Tab-separated table of C-alpha atoms in Angstrom:
chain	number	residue	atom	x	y	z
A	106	UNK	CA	-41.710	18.335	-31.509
A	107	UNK	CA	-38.209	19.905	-30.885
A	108	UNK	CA	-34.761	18.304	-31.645
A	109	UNK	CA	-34.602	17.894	-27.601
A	110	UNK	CA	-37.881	16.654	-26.824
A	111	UNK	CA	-37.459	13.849	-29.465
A	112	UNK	CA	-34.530	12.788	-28.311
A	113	UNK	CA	-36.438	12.034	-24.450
A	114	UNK	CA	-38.876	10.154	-26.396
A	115	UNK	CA	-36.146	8.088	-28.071
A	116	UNK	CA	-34.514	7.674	-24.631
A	117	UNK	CA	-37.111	6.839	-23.364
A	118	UNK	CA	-38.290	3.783	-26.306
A	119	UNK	CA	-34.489	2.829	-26.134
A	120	UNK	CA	-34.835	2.024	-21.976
A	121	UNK	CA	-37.888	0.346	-22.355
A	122	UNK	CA	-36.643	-1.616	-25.331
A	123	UNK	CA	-33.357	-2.432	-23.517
A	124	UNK	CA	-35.872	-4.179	-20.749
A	125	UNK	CA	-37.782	-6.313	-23.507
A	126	UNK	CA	-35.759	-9.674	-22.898
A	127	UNK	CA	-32.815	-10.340	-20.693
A	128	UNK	CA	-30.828	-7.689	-20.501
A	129	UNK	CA	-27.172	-6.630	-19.971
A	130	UNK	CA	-27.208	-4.682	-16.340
A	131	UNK	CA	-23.702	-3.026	-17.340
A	132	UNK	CA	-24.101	-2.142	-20.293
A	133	UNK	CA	-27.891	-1.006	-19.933
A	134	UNK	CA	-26.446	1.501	-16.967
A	135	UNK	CA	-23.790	2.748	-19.637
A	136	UNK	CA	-27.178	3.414	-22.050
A	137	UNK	CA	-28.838	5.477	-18.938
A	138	UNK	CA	-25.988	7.256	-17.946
A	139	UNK	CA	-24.917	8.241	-21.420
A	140	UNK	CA	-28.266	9.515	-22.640
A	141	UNK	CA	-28.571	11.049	-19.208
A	142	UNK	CA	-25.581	13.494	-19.233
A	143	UNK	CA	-26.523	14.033	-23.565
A	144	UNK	CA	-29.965	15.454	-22.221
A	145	UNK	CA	-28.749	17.585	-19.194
A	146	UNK	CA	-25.879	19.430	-21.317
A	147	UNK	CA	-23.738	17.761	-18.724
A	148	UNK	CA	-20.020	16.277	-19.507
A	149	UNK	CA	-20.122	13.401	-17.621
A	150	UNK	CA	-21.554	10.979	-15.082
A	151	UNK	CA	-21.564	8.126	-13.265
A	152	UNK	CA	-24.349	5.531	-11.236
A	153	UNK	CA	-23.655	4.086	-8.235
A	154	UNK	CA	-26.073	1.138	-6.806
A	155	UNK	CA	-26.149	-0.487	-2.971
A	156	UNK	CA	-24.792	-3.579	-3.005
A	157	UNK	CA	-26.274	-6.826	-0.597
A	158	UNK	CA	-24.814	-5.053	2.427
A	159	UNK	CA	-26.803	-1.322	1.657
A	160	UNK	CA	-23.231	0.103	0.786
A	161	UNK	CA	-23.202	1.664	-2.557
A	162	UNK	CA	-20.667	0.506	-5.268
A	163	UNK	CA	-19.660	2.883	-8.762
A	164	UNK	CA	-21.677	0.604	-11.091
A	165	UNK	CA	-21.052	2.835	-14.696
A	166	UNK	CA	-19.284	6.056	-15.554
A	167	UNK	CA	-18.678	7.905	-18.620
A	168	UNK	CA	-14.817	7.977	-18.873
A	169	UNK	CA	-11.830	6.089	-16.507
A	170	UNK	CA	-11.556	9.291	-14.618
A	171	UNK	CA	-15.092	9.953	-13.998
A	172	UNK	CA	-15.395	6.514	-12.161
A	173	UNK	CA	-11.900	7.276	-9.905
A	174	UNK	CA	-13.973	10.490	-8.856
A	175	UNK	CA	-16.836	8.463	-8.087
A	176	UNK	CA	-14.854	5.663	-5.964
A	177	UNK	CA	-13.218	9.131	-4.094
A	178	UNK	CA	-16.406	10.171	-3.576
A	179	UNK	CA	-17.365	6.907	-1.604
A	180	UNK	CA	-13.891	6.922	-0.006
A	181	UNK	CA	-14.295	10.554	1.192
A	182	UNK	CA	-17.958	9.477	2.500
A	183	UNK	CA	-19.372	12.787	1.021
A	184	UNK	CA	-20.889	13.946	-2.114
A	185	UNK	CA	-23.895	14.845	-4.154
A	186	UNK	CA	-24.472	10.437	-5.042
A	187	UNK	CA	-24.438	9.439	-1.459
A	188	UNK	CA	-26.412	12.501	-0.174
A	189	UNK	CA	-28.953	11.556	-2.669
A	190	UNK	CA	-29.017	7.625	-1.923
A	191	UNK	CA	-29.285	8.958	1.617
A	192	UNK	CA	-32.200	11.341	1.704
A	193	UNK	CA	-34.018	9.769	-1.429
A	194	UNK	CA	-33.544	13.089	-2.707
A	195	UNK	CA	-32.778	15.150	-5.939
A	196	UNK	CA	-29.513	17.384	-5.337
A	197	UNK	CA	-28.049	20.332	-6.997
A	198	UNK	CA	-26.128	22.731	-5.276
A	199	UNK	CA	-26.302	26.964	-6.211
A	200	UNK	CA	-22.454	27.441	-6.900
A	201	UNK	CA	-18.869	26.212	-6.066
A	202	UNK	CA	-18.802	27.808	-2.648
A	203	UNK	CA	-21.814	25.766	-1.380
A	204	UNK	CA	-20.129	22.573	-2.830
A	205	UNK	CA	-17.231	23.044	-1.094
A	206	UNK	CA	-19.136	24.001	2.242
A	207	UNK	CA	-21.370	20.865	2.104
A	208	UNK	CA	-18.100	18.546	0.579
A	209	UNK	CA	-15.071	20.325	0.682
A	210	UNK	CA	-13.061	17.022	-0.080
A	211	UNK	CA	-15.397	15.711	-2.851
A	212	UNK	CA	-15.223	19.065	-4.279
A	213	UNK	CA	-11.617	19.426	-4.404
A	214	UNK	CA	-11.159	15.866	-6.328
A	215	UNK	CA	-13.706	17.195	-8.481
A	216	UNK	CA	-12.719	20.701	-9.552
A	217	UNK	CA	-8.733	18.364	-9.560
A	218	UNK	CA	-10.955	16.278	-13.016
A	219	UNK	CA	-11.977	20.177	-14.363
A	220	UNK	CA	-15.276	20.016	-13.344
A	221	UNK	CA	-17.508	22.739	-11.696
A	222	UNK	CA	-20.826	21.786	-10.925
A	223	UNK	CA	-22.180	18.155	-9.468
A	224	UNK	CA	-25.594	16.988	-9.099
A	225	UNK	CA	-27.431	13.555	-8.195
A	226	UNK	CA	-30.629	11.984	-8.535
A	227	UNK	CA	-32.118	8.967	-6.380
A	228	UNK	CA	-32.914	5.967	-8.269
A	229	UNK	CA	-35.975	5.246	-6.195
A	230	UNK	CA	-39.285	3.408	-6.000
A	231	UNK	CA	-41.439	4.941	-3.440
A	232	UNK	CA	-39.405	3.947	0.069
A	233	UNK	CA	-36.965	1.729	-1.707
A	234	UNK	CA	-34.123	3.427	-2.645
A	235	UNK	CA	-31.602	1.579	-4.600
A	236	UNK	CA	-28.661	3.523	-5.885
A	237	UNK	CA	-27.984	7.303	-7.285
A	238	UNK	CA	-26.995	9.197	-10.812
A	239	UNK	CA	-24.515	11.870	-11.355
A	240	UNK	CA	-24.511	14.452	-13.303
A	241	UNK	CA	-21.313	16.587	-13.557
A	242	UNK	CA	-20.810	19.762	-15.334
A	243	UNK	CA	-17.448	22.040	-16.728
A	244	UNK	CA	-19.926	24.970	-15.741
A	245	UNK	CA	-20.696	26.157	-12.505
A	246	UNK	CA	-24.266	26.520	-11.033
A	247	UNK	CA	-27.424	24.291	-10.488
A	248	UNK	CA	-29.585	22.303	-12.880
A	249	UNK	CA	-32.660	23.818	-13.613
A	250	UNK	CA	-35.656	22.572	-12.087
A	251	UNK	CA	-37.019	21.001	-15.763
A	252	UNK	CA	-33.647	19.042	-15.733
A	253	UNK	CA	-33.543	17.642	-12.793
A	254	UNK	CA	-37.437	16.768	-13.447
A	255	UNK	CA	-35.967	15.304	-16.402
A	256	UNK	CA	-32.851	13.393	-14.601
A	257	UNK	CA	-34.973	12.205	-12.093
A	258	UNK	CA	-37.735	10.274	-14.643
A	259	UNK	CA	-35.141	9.127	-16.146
A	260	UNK	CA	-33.793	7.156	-13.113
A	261	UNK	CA	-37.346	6.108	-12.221
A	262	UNK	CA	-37.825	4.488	-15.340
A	263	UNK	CA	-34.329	2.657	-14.878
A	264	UNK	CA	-35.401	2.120	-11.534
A	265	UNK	CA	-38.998	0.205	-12.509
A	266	UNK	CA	-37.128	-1.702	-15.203
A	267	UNK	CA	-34.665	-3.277	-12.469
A	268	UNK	CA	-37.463	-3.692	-9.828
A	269	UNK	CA	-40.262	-5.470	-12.436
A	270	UNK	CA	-41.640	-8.491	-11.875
A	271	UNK	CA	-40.305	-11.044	-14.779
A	272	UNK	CA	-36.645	-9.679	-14.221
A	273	UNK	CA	-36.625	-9.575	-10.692
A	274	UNK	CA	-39.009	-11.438	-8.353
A	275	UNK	CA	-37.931	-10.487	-5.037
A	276	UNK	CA	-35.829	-8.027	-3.377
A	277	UNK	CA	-33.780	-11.117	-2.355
A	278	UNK	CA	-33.188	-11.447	-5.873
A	279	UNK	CA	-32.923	-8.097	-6.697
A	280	UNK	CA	-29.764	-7.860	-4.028
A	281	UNK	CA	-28.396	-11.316	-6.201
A	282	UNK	CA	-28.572	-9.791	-9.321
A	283	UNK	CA	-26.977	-6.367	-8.386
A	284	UNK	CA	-24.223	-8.040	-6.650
A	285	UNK	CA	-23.439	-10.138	-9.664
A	286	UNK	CA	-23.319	-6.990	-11.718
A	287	UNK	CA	-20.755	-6.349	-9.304
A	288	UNK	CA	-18.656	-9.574	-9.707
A	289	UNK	CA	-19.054	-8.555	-13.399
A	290	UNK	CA	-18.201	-4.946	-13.283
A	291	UNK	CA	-15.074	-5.690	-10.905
A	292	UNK	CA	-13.932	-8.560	-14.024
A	293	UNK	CA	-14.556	-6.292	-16.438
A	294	UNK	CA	-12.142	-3.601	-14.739
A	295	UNK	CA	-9.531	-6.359	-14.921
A	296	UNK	CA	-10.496	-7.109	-18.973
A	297	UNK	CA	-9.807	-3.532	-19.179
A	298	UNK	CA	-6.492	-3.200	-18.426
A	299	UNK	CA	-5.399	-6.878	-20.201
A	300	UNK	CA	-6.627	-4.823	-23.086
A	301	UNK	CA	-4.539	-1.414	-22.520
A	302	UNK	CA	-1.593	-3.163	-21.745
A	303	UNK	CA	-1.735	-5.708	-24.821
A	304	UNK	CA	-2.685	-2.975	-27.344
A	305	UNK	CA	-1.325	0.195	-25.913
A	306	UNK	CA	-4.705	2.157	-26.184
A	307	UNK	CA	-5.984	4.278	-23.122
A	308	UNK	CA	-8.250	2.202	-20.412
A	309	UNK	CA	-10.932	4.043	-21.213
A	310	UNK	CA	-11.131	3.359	-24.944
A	311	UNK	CA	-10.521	-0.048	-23.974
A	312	UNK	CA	-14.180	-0.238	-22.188
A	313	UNK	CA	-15.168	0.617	-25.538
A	314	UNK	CA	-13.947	-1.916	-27.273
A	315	UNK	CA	-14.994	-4.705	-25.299
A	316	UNK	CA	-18.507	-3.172	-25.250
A	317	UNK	CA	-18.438	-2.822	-28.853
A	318	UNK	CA	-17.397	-6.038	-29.801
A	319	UNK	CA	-20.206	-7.333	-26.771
A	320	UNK	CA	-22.539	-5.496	-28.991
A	321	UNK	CA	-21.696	-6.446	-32.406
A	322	UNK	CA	-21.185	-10.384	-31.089
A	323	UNK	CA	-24.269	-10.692	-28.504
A	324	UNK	CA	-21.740	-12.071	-25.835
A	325	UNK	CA	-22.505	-10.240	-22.734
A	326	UNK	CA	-19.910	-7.843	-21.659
A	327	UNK	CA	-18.945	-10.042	-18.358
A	328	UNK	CA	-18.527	-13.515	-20.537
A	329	UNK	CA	-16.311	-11.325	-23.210
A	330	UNK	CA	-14.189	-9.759	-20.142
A	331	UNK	CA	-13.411	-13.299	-18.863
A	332	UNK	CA	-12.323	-14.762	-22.226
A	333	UNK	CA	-9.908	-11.319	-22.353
A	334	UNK	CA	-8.769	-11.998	-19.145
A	335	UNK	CA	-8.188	-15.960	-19.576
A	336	UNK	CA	-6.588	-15.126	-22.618
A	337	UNK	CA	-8.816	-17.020	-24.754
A	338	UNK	CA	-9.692	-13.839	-26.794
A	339	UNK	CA	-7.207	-11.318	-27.887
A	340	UNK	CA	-9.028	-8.301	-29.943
């Protein structure tokens, strides 16, 4: 077994273990997105998921900058994670001049974060689709076809593990639990920047502070972001 392939298996193991009890949505779509962009030899990523009303929110991203590309590309209404959620289909586009063709804004932001390439899978159970992944690359060109084979069982398996029975029962529930994700992720934001602007370190290192300390405590990441923001924790 190559380096590679044992680090899909361990991906893989580490998904499924992450669905074992009650899990952390955030942080386990941090743990998909990470290992996700690790195996495609991409830079960065993001996950967006459709909220109660079908509209798709940026749920996880690799760095602060990554996720204000991510809300552009929902502002802008074009882009490789909403043409995926749309067509329940993979997407990788040949080279820069079919990006910008296909979404000359979306492109422009992204090339603006020194990126070159930008592809999305659907995170999808047969007819249900229920949000996207991003893969974004410093190089130019498409993912091979073995990657994006790769990328998309990768957001299946995420997929089955939010869709499963004993975590969620319905797609009522299903729509509850993504929304309060959400709540959390939008409390969270605001835990971030108590943190920057009491310590002086970079929003984006802040995330990984409070997710550290969430990890090395066992409070989940949206009951550690309220204490930061009531002011009942200072780290």
């Amino acid at each position: 077994m190559t380096s590679r392939e044992q680090a899909v298996a361990e991906t893989f193991v580490e998904l499924a273990d992450t669905l074992v009890a009650e899990f952390d949505l955030v942080d386990f779509l941090h743990t998909l997105i990470e290992r996700t962009v690790t195996l495609l030899d991409g830079d960065a990523g993001g996950i967006m998921l459709a909220d109660q009303r079908g509209g798709l929110q940026a749920m996880a991203a690799t760095s602060h900058e990554v996720r204000l590309v991510e809300l552009f590309e929902l502002q802008s209404d074009e882009g490789p994670c909403l043409e995926a959620f749309r067509t329940g289909q993979s997407v990788t586009k040949a080279d820069l001049g079919e990006m910008r063709r296909d979404w000359p804004d979306f492109t422009a932001r992204l090339e603006q974060a020194g990126f070159s390439s930008a592809q999305a899978v659907p995170m999808r159970l047969r007819d249900e689709v229920i949000g996207a992944v991003n893969v974004f690359r410093v190089a130019t060109g498409a993912l091979s076809e073995a990657d994006m084979r790769l990328a998309r069982a990768l957001a299946d398996v995420a997929t089955v593990g939010l869709l499963q029975e004993r975590t969620i029962r319905s797609r009522d529930l299903l729509a509850e639990q993504l929304q309060a994700a959400l709540n959390s992720r939008v409390l969270i934001e605001q835990a971030k920047g108590v943190l920057a602007e009491r310590t002086g370190i970079e929003v984006g290192e802040a995330f990984t502070v409070l997710r550290a300390h969430a990890r090395r405590t066992g409070v989940p990441l949206h009951a550690l972001a309220a204490q930061v923001v009531s002011g009942t924790l200072y780290l």
